[in-house]
PDB file of C-alpha atoms in Angstrom:
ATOM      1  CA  UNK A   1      90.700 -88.584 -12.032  1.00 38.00           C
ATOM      2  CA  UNK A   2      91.419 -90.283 -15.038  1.00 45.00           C
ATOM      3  CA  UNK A   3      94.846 -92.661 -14.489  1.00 45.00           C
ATOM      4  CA  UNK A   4      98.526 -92.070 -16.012  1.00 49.00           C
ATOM      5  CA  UNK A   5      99.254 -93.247 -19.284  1.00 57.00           C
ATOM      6  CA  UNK A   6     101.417 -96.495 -18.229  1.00 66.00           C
ATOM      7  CA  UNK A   7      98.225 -97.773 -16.061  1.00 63.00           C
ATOM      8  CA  UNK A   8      96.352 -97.914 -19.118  1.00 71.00           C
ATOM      9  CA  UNK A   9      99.278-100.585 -20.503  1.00 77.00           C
ATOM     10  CA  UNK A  10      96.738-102.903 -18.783  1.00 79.00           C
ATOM     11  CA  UNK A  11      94.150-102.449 -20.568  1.00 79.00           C
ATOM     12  CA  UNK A  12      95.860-102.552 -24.094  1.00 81.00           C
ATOM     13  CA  UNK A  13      97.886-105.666 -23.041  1.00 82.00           C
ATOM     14  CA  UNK A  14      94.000-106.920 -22.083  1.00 81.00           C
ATOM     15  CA  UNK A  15      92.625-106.684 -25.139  1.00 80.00           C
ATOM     16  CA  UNK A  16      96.129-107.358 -27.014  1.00 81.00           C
ATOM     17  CA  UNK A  17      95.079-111.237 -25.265  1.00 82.00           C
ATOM     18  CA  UNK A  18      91.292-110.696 -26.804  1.00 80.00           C
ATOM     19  CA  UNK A  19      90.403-113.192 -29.492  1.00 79.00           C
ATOM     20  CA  UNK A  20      88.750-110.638 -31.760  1.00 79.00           C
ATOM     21  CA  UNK A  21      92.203-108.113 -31.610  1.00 81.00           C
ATOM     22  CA  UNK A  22      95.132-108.085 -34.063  1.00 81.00           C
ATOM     23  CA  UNK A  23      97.107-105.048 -32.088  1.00 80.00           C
ATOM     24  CA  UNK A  24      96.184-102.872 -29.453  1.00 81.00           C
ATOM     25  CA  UNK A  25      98.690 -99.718 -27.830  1.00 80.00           C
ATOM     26  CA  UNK A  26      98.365 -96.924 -25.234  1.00 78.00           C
ATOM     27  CA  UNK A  27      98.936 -93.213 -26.614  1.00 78.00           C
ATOM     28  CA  UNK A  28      98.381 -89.761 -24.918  1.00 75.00           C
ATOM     29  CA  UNK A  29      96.572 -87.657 -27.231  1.00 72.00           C
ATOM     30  CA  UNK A  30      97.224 -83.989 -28.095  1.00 68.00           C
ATOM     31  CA  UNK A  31      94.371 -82.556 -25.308  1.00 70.00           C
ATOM     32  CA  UNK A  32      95.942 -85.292 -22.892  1.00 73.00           C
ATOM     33  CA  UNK A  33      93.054 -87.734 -22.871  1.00 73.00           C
ATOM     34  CA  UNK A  34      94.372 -91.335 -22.549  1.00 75.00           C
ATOM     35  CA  UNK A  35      93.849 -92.864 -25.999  1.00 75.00           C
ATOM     36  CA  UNK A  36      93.798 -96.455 -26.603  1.00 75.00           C
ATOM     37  CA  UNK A  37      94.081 -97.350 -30.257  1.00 75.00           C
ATOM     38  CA  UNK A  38      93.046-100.917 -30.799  1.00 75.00           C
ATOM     39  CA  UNK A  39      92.757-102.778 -34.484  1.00 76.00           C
ATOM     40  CA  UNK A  40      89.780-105.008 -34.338  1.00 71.00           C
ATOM     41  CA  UNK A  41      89.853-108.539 -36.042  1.00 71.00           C
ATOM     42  CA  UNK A  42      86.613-109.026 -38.805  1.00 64.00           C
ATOM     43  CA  UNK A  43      83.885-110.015 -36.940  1.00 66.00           C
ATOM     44  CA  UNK A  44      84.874-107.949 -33.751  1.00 68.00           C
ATOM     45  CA  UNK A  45      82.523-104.494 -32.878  1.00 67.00           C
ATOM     46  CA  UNK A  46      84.417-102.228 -30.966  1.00 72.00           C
ATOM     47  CA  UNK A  47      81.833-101.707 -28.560  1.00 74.00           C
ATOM     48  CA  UNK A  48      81.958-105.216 -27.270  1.00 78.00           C
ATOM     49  CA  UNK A  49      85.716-104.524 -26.739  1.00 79.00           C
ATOM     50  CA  UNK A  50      84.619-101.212 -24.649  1.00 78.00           C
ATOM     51  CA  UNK A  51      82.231-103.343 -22.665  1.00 80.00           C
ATOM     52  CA  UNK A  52      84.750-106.072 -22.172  1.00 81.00           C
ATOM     53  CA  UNK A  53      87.271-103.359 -20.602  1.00 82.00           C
ATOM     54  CA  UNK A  54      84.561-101.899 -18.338  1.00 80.00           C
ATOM     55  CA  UNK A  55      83.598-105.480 -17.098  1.00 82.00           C
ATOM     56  CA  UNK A  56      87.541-106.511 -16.474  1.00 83.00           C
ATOM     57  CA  UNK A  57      88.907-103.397 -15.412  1.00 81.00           C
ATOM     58  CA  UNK A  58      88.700-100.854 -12.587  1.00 79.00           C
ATOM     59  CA  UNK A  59      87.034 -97.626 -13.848  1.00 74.00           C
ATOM     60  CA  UNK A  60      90.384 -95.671 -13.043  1.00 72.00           C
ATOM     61  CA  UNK A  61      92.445 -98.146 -15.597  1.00 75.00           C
ATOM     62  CA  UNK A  62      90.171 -97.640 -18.652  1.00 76.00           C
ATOM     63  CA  UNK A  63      91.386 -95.237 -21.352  1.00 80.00           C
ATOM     64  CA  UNK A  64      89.153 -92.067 -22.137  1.00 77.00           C
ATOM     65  CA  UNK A  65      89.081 -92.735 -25.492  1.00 77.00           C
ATOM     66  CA  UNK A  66      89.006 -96.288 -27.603  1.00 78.00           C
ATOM     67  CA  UNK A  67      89.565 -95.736 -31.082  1.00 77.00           C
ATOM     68  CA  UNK A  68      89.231 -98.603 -33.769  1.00 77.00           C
ATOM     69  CA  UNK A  69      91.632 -98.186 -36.405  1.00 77.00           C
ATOM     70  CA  UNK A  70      93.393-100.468 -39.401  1.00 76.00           C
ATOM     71  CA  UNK A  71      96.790 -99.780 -38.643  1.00 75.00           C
ATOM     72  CA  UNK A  72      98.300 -99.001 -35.118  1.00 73.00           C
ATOM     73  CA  UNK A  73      99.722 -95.352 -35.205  1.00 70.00           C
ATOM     74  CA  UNK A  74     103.155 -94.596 -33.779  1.00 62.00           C
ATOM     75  CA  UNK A  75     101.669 -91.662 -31.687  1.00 60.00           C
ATOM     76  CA  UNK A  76      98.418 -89.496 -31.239  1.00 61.00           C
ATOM     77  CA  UNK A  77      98.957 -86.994 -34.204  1.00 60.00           C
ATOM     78  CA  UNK A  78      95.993 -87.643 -36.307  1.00 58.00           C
ATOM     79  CA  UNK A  79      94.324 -90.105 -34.845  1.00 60.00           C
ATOM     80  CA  UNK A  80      90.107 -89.154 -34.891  1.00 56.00           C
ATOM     81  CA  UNK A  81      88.772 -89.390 -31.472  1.00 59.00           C
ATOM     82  CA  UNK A  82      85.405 -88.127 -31.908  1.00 60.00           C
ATOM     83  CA  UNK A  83      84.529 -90.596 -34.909  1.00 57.00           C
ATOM     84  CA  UNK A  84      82.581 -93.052 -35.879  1.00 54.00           C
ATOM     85  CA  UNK A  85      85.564 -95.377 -34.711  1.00 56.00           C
ATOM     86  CA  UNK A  86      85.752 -93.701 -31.434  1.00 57.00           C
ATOM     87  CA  UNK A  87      84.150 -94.751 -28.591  1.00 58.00           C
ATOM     88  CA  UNK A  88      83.794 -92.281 -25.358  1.00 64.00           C
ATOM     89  CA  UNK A  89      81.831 -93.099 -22.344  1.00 69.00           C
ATOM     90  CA  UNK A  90      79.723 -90.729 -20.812  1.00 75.00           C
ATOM     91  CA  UNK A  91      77.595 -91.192 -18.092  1.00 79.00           C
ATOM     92  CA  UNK A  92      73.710 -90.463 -17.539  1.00 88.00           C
ATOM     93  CA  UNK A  93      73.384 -87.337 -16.178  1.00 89.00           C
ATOM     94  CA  UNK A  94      69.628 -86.766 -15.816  1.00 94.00           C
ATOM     95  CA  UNK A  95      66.940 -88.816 -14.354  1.00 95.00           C
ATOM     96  CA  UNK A  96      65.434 -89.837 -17.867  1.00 96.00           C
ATOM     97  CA  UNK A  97      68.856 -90.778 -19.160  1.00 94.00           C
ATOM     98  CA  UNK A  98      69.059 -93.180 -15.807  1.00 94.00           C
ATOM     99  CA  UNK A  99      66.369 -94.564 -16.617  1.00 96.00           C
ATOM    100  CA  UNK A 100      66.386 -95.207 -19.991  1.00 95.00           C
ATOM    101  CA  UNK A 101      70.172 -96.741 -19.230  1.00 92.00           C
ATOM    102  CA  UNK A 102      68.774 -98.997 -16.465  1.00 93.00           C
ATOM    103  CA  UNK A 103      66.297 -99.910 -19.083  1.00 95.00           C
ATOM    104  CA  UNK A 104      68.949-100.393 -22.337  1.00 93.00           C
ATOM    105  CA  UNK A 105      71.448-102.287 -20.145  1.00 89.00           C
ATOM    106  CA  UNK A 106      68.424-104.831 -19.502  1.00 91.00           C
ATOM    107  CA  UNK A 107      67.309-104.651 -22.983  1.00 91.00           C
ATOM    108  CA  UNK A 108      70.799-104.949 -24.854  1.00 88.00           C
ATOM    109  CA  UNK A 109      72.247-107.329 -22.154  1.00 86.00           C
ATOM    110  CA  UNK A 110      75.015-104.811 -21.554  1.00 82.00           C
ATOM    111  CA  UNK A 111      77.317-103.994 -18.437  1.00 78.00           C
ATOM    112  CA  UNK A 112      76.334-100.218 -19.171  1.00 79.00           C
ATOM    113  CA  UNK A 113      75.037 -98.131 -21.409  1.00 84.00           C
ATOM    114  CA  UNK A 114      76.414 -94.098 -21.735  1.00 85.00           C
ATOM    115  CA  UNK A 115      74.831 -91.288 -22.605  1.00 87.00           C
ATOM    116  CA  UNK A 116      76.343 -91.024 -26.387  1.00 84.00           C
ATOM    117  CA  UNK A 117      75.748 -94.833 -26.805  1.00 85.00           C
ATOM    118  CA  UNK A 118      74.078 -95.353 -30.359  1.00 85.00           C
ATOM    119  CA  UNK A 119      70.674 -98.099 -29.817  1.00 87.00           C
ATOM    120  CA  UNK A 120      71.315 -99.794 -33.104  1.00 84.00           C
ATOM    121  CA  UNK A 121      75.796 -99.598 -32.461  1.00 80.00           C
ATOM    122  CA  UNK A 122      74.737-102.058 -29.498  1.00 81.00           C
ATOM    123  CA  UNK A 123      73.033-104.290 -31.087  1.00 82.00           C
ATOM    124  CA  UNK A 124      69.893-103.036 -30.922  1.00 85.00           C
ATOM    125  CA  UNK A 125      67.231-104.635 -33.886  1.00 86.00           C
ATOM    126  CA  UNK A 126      63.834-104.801 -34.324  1.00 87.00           C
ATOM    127  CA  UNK A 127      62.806-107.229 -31.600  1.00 88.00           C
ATOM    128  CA  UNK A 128      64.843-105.388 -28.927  1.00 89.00           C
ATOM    129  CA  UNK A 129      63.539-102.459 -29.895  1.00 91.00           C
ATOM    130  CA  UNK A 130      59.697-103.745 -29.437  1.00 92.00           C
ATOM    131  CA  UNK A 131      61.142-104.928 -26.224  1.00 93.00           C
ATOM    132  CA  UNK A 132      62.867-101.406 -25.476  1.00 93.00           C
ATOM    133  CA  UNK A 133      59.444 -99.512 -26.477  1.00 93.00           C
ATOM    134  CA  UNK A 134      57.734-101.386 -24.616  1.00 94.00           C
ATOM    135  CA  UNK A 135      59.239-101.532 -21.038  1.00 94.00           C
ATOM    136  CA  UNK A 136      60.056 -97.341 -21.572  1.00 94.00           C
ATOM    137  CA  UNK A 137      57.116 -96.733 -22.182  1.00 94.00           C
ATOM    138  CA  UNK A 138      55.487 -98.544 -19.287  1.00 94.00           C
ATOM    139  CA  UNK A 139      57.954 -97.467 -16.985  1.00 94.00           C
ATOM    140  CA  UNK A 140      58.499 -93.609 -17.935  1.00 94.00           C
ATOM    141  CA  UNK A 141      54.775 -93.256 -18.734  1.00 92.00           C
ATOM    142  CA  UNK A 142      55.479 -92.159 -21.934  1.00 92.00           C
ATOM    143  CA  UNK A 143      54.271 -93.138 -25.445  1.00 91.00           C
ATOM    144  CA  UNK A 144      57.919 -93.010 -27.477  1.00 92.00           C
ATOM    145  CA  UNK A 145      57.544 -94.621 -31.055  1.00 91.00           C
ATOM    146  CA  UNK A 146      60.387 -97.131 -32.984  1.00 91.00           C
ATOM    147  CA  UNK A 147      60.458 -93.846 -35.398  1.00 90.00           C
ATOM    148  CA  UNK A 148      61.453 -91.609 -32.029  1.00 90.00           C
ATOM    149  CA  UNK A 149      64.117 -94.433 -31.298  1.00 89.00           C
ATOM    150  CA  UNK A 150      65.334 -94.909 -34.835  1.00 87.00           C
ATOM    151  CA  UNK A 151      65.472 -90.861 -35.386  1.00 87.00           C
ATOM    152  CA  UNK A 152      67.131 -90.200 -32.270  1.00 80.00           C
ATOM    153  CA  UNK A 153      69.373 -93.856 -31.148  1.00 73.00           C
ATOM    154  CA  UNK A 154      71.318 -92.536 -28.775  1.00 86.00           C
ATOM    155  CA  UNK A 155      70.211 -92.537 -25.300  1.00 93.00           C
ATOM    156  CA  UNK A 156      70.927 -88.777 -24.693  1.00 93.00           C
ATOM    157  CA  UNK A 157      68.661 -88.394 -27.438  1.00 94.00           C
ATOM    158  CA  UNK A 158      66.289 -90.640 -26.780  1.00 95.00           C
ATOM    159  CA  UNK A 159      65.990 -89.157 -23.435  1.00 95.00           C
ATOM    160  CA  UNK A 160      65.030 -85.697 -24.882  1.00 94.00           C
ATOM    161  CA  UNK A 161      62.121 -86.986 -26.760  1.00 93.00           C
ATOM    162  CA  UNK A 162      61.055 -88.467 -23.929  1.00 93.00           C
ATOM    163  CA  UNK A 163      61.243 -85.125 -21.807  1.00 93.00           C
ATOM    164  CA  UNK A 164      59.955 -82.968 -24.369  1.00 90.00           C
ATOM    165  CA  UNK A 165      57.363 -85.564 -25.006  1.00 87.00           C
ATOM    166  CA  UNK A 166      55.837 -85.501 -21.493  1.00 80.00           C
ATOM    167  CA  UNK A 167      53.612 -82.127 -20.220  1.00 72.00           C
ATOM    168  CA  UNK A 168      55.625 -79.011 -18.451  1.00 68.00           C
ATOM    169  CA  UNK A 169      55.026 -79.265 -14.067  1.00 60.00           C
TER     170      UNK A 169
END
């Protein structure tokens, strides 16, 4: 159960105190998911904000959505949750995506890794993904390719390639 809007003030006063955040504020959005809009300094990824809140805070205090925006909105109304400034977390839900999120987190250097997480949004390059390749491919048995990971980054993705790559039991 995902917590009332005034527990997630702790997580927007949290990253209001971040180095790399010029204004952060707790909304409820118009389907009632807890939306935290947050306006990221230059230099600052919004995903390394995400993972900051899901190393400081229990998993009942963060918000259901983190949006990155320029200018924090006086309410919801408008506000795009499902784009490319949005940033969801959902979890592995088959055994490939578990592994292949056991294997990312290693690979990335990252608390976790989601389903919908995006290989190169993480800070995946070329060396991790050698790295990445590599270790998947010895572990899952599999013989994925950088073009699979490149033409498919996120992990739910990935982790279809991977199934539909290996012979039907």
């Amino acid at each position: 159960m995902s917590a009332p809007l005034s527990e997630l003030d702790t997580a927007a006063k949290l990253l209001r105190e971040h180095a790399g955040v010029t204004g952060a504020v707790a909304l409820r959005g118009p389907d009632g998911r807890r939306v935290l809009a947050v306006v990221p300094g230059l230099a600052t990824v919004p995903v390394d904000l995400r993972d900051h809140l899901w190393e400081t805070l229990d998993p009942a205090d963060l918000p259901d959505v983190l949006v990155a925006v320029d200018v924090l909105p006086a309410d919801a109304a408008g506000l795009d949750t499902e784009g490319p400034g949005s940033h969801t977390f959902r979890a592995p839900s088959t055994p490939t995506e578990e592994q292949l999120a056991e294997i990312w987190t290693e690979t990335l250097g990252r608390a976790r890794v989601g389903a919908d997480d995006n290989f190169l949004d993480l800070g995946g390059d070329s060396m991790t993904a050698a790295l990445l390749l590599d270790l998947t491919n010895e572990r899952l048995e599999t013989g994925l390719t950088l073009g699979d990971l490149l033409s498919s980054p996120s992990l739910a993705a990935v982790a279809e390639t991977v199934d539909r790559s290996r012979p039907a039991s």
